[in-house]
């Protein structure tokens, strides 16, 4: 609206002199502003940020190029990372070396590499063509020209030649000529109309969905596979693409079997290699002949395709002409039957139809020269030609009748053919209007020349046999590269072709029922009319028109299948989504898919060895229906998601129609053959899972990804911000990783522990902080993220990566703890490694950052897991033998210590480990009762573990404890002084002196106020707590009387002394009991509220963990995470 584009020639050479003059050059005129402007169309022109060597860069910097100017700056094109070969991004060295050195666009020249000039972009768009994959290379390879290629011309095919006729040729085929009359006779006119209507409705709805997808942008060659894979993603695309490939391959088998059936049954029956001595062996002989001749025909066709695809393409019109002439001959025969029905009598014995092969007259006896003699038919039913010979009882009791096989359109026979005549294998084909005397005897009838059902017939079987006659609707989209305007031609041509063929099928069903006698319709191979093709008996001027036409039609369709299927497989292989198929992406120098052709011929041979047209048809029906189902699904998903890129030019679609088409496809699959349907779905499912886990990752902007995003959004909105119920609680981890100077992961075992703890369930966010500013550290952040993802992949850690760039590490970690996750999907547990080098580091920020992280997780009500000696933890490939996971339950943390060993033991690494729980008892605790209570508690929690209660007696504080505390405080003072100026040192020294001289006063004040509460045990009630507190204080005061204390000990902070005493005593107990354990889980004491003692806190933890190999310190998040209730 209101936006104008003006093409202005711009010269890139010597331009304007200082006074603005120029010599013989065209001056660049700015586009006049129109006031109201928007950048809808132009914005997309430069939305793609190509690679360095983009085709969008100017091809000839010295030439004058038109610049498309408009009054709004265009946006970037895409994300700058093309996910696949794009028609607009071709990496060539020629383009890479080009640069813009003019002066008119000097303001933009620094961005010219990433933002190409619009003129260059439009030039590339105008010259873009999308030729069919591999379809022209062999055809255009001229042996006389050697390796010289012909110039590729722009596609010129219109709707009629490019879409309508190819679809017509692919839809009309073998089933129409060989089986439709039999389907009409068996299912009746009404049943046949239901079958035809069901199948044609399915393909019409699929064509509508396909038209919407095909007109949603440029459709490169590849047809249905390309549309499905780009709409539903590589997993669905690969699975359905292979199903479509298998369907096309088995279609080749069906057409070859149809060709051989026509050849051996109607053209040269005497060419059969296997001959039946008896009637019951006829079916087996026919199948064996089909196998031998079908294999020979397949080899011949494969050689033709291998040697000269150009001959197949040139003969396509000839084959199409055969189809059209055959159909015209049928309609001509119907019209002629009104005035002069063709003479094809059917011989009936009683009401049974006879095979008219071994007799010429439908008579028992005839009079020749006043003598009554028997006919050939008499010899068939009697044991000799004599009149007194013993004959079949039914033959004796019933008369022979000649019935006109083609009574004509106005005969009224349609009323008799309206209803179905289903029956079992071997059922006699009978005319109910004629009289019959005597019962049938199957044991004898099998040897007599009756026309019988060669298979058991029922409605669902006929649906499966008929459906291949409506396939082929993808022929137009497969030729999208040859079309002048694919977005216009594909919908119109495909829908018109389906409408035309649907009219042909419906009209022929009615006309067959109105013109042909019912017994002849049910005679599948025309045995009752001397082996003529049933549909041929109706045609005009001769049955041979249909026979020859259908023969060449089947030959052509078989060649087309053997031509198209290998190219489809080659396209799938070249996409790289299925690794083991990559060998089939290679071919001859001219692009001919040699290996794919060999595989196609091998699979096609499987169908030929089945040998029965009626058995092969349902197989290919399954694969085509699977393909059509996903075409409808793709359209429905894209429509419902309303993705911004979903803008089809074809407007006559709706998601409800797509869902109806999908439902029809699914219904027809199970109607025609439920077991074939399950097999096809299992095959597609296996391919899907294979691509998902082992295939190459592709990002095609598919609808399934959009569906996942919508589902995730819906779930996140539904997910409450409130914490989940205790029964649903599981650790949602934020893993804080450290990287080295090269942005490599320092401790990958932390990711191994994450995998073992999660087993793929719940949320995992792996975070890291880089120090600096984002503008300067952008590249490093991306590299770090890539390295972390690689490490996660190697350790099989499923989750997300989050790298933050912050001015300092402390703030970055704080930001991660606060903001990682989204909505209700936020972490509730932080996992990090113990800072092993905090003592050696001169920078106190290393341990201060650690302590602040502990404080922040507590403030955020998040659990904290700290792995000590993390590099000694097992990898995912290790299998720990018999051993224990020891839990030291000192204070109650909400049950985290109980839950973590259970989760670890779900993983194969820890599966053989047993769980032991230790708890600490004080003097006034009843240890025996505590053990019983704890065992009962674990029983209600459904946890299997050994329980042990460890008694810690109130011992006097040892001299070692005092010395340890003194060393700790002296080190703390020294570290502080290292970071103070001289003046600050003096002030700090005075403060220290004042603090030490007042230490006794401080102790006395504490004596009045009572000692600090230290949680060292699990208690039952407040009485025990108060008693322990008073006893602990009295013990500390009595220390001075028991020891001859050193002077420097008097200055020690008594709180530090008691904490050190606790750490030493608890460490002794833990080391004594759990030094050989595979893993020790221990309550992590909280940091002091007074930040001045942070460095002492680190020392306490170091003493507490001394002598232990693998330790996991655990701090609860302030809520219960395990419950005894169901």
Coordinates of N, CA and C in Angstrom, one line a residue, residues 551-623:
X551 N -2.3 -53.7 -23.8 CA -1.0 -54.3 -23.7 C 0.1 -53.2 -23.7
X552 N 0.0 -52.3 -24.7 CA 1.0 -51.2 -24.7 C 0.9 -50.3 -23.6
X553 N -0.4 -50.1 -23.1 CA -0.6 -49.2 -21.9 C 0.1 -49.8 -20.7
X554 N 0.0 -51.1 -20.5 CA 0.7 -51.7 -19.3 C 2.2 -51.7 -19.5
X555 N 2.7 -51.9 -20.7 CA 4.1 -51.8 -21.0 C 4.6 -50.4 -20.6
X556 N 3.9 -49.4 -21.1 CA 4.3 -48.0 -20.9 C 4.3 -47.7 -19.4
X557 N 3.3 -48.1 -18.7 CA 3.1 -47.8 -17.3 C 4.3 -48.5 -16.5
X558 N 4.6 -49.8 -16.9 CA 5.7 -50.5 -16.2 C 7.0 -49.7 -16.4
X559 N 7.3 -49.3 -17.7 CA 8.5 -48.5 -17.9 C 8.5 -47.2 -17.2
X560 N 7.4 -46.6 -17.1 CA 7.4 -45.3 -16.3 C 7.7 -45.6 -14.8
X561 N 7.1 -46.6 -14.3 CA 7.4 -47.0 -12.9 C 8.9 -47.3 -12.7
X562 N 9.5 -48.0 -13.6 CA 10.9 -48.3 -13.4 C 11.8 -47.1 -13.7
X563 N 11.2 -46.1 -14.3 CA 12.0 -44.9 -14.6 C 11.8 -43.9 -13.3
X564 N 10.6 -43.8 -12.8 CA 10.4 -42.9 -11.7 C 10.9 -43.4 -10.4
X565 N 10.7 -44.7 -10.0 CA 11.0 -45.2 -8.7 C 12.5 -45.0 -8.4
X566 N 13.4 -45.3 -9.3 CA 14.9 -45.1 -8.9 C 15.2 -43.7 -8.7
X567 N 14.6 -42.8 -9.4 CA 14.9 -41.3 -9.2 C 14.3 -40.9 -7.8
X568 N 13.2 -41.4 -7.5 CA 12.7 -41.1 -6.2 C 13.6 -41.6 -5.1
X569 N 14.1 -42.8 -5.2 CA 15.0 -43.3 -4.2 C 16.3 -42.5 -4.2
X570 N 16.8 -42.1 -5.4 CA 18.0 -41.3 -5.5 C 17.8 -39.9 -4.8
X571 N 16.6 -39.3 -4.9 CA 16.3 -38.1 -4.2 C 16.4 -38.3 -2.7
X572 N 15.8 -39.4 -2.2 CA 15.8 -39.6 -0.8 C 17.3 -39.8 -0.3
X573 N 18.0 -40.6 -1.1 CA 19.4 -40.9 -0.7 C 20.3 -39.6 -0.7
X574 N 20.1 -38.8 -1.7 CA 20.9 -37.5 -1.8 C 20.5 -36.5 -0.7
X575 N 19.3 -36.7 -0.1 CA 19.0 -35.8 1.0 C 19.8 -36.2 2.3
X576 N 20.3 -37.4 2.3 CA 21.1 -37.8 3.4 C 20.4 -38.0 4.7
X577 N 19.1 -38.3 4.7 CA 18.4 -38.5 5.9 C 18.4 -39.9 6.4
X578 N 18.8 -40.8 5.5 CA 18.9 -42.3 5.8 C 20.3 -42.7 5.4
X579 N 21.2 -42.8 6.4 CA 22.6 -43.1 6.0 C 22.8 -44.3 5.2
X580 N 22.1 -45.4 5.4 CA 22.5 -46.7 4.7 C 22.0 -46.6 3.3
X581 N 21.2 -45.6 2.9 CA 20.8 -45.5 1.5 C 21.7 -44.6 0.7
X582 N 22.7 -44.0 1.3 CA 23.5 -43.1 0.5 C 24.2 -43.6 -0.7
X583 N 24.5 -44.9 -0.7 CA 25.1 -45.5 -1.9 C 24.1 -45.4 -3.1
X584 N 22.8 -45.4 -2.9 CA 21.9 -45.3 -4.0 C 21.7 -43.9 -4.5
X585 N 22.4 -42.9 -3.9 CA 22.4 -41.6 -4.4 C 23.4 -41.4 -5.6
X586 N 24.3 -42.4 -5.8 CA 25.2 -42.3 -6.9 C 24.7 -42.9 -8.1
X587 N 25.3 -42.5 -9.2 CA 24.8 -43.1 -10.5 C 25.9 -42.9 -11.6
X588 N 25.5 -43.0 -12.8 CA 26.4 -42.8 -13.9 C 26.8 -41.3 -14.0
X589 N 27.7 -41.0 -14.9 CA 28.2 -39.7 -15.0 C 27.1 -38.7 -15.4
X590 N 26.1 -39.2 -16.2 CA 25.0 -38.3 -16.6 C 23.9 -38.2 -15.6
X591 N 24.1 -38.8 -14.4 CA 23.1 -38.7 -13.3 C 22.1 -39.8 -13.2
X592 N 22.2 -40.8 -14.1 CA 21.3 -41.9 -14.2 C 21.5 -42.8 -12.9
X593 N 20.5 -43.0 -12.1 CA 20.6 -43.8 -10.8 C 20.8 -45.3 -11.0
X594 N 22.0 -45.7 -11.3 CA 22.2 -47.1 -11.7 C 21.9 -48.0 -10.5
X595 N 22.5 -47.7 -9.3 CA 22.3 -48.6 -8.1 C 20.9 -48.6 -7.7
X596 N 20.2 -47.4 -7.8 CA 18.8 -47.4 -7.4 C 18.0 -48.2 -8.3
X597 N 18.3 -48.2 -9.6 CA 17.6 -49.1 -10.6 C 17.8 -50.5 -10.3
X598 N 18.9 -50.9 -9.9 CA 19.1 -52.4 -9.5 C 18.3 -52.7 -8.3
X599 N 18.3 -51.9 -7.3 CA 17.4 -52.2 -6.1 C 16.0 -52.2 -6.5
X600 N 15.6 -51.3 -7.3 CA 14.2 -51.2 -7.8 C 13.8 -52.5 -8.5
X601 N 14.7 -53.0 -9.4 CA 14.4 -54.2 -10.1 C 14.3 -55.4 -9.2
X602 N 15.2 -55.4 -8.1 CA 15.1 -56.5 -7.2 C 13.8 -56.5 -6.4
X603 N 13.3 -55.4 -5.9 CA 12.1 -55.3 -5.2 C 10.9 -55.6 -6.1
X604 N 11.0 -55.2 -7.4 CA 10.0 -55.4 -8.3 C 9.8 -56.9 -8.6
X605 N 11.0 -57.6 -8.6 CA 11.0 -59.1 -8.8 C 10.2 -59.8 -7.7
X606 N 10.2 -59.2 -6.5 CA 9.4 -59.8 -5.4 C 7.9 -59.9 -5.8
X607 N 7.4 -58.7 -6.3 CA 6.0 -58.7 -6.7 C 5.7 -59.6 -7.8
X608 N 6.7 -59.8 -8.7 CA 6.5 -60.7 -9.9 C 6.4 -62.1 -9.4
X609 N 7.3 -62.5 -8.4 CA 7.2 -63.8 -7.9 C 5.9 -64.1 -7.1
X610 N 5.3 -63.1 -6.6 CA 3.9 -63.3 -6.1 C 3.0 -63.8 -7.2
X611 N 3.2 -63.2 -8.4 CA 2.6 -63.6 -9.6 C 1.1 -63.3 -9.8
X612 N 0.4 -63.1 -8.7 CA -1.1 -62.8 -8.9 C -1.3 -61.3 -8.8
X613 N -2.0 -60.8 -9.9 CA -2.3 -59.4 -10.0 C -3.2 -59.0 -8.8
X614 N -4.1 -59.9 -8.4 CA -5.1 -59.6 -7.3 C -4.4 -59.6 -6.0
X615 N -3.2 -60.2 -5.9 CA -2.5 -60.2 -4.6 C -1.5 -59.1 -4.5
X616 N -1.0 -58.6 -5.6 CA 0.0 -57.5 -5.6 C -0.7 -56.2 -5.5
X617 N -1.9 -56.1 -6.1 CA -2.7 -54.8 -6.0 C -2.9 -54.2 -4.6
X618 N -3.3 -55.1 -3.7 CA -3.5 -54.5 -2.3 C -2.2 -54.0 -1.6
X619 N -1.1 -54.7 -2.0 CA 0.2 -54.3 -1.4 C 0.5 -52.8 -1.8
X620 N 0.5 -52.6 -3.1 CA 0.8 -51.2 -3.5 C -0.3 -50.2 -3.1
X621 N -1.5 -50.7 -2.9 CA -2.6 -49.8 -2.4 C -2.2 -49.3 -1.0
X622 N -1.6 -50.2 -0.2 CA -1.2 -49.7 1.2 C -0.2 -48.6 1.1
X623 N 0.8 -48.8 0.3 CA 1.9 -47.8 0.3 C 1.4 -46.5 -0.3

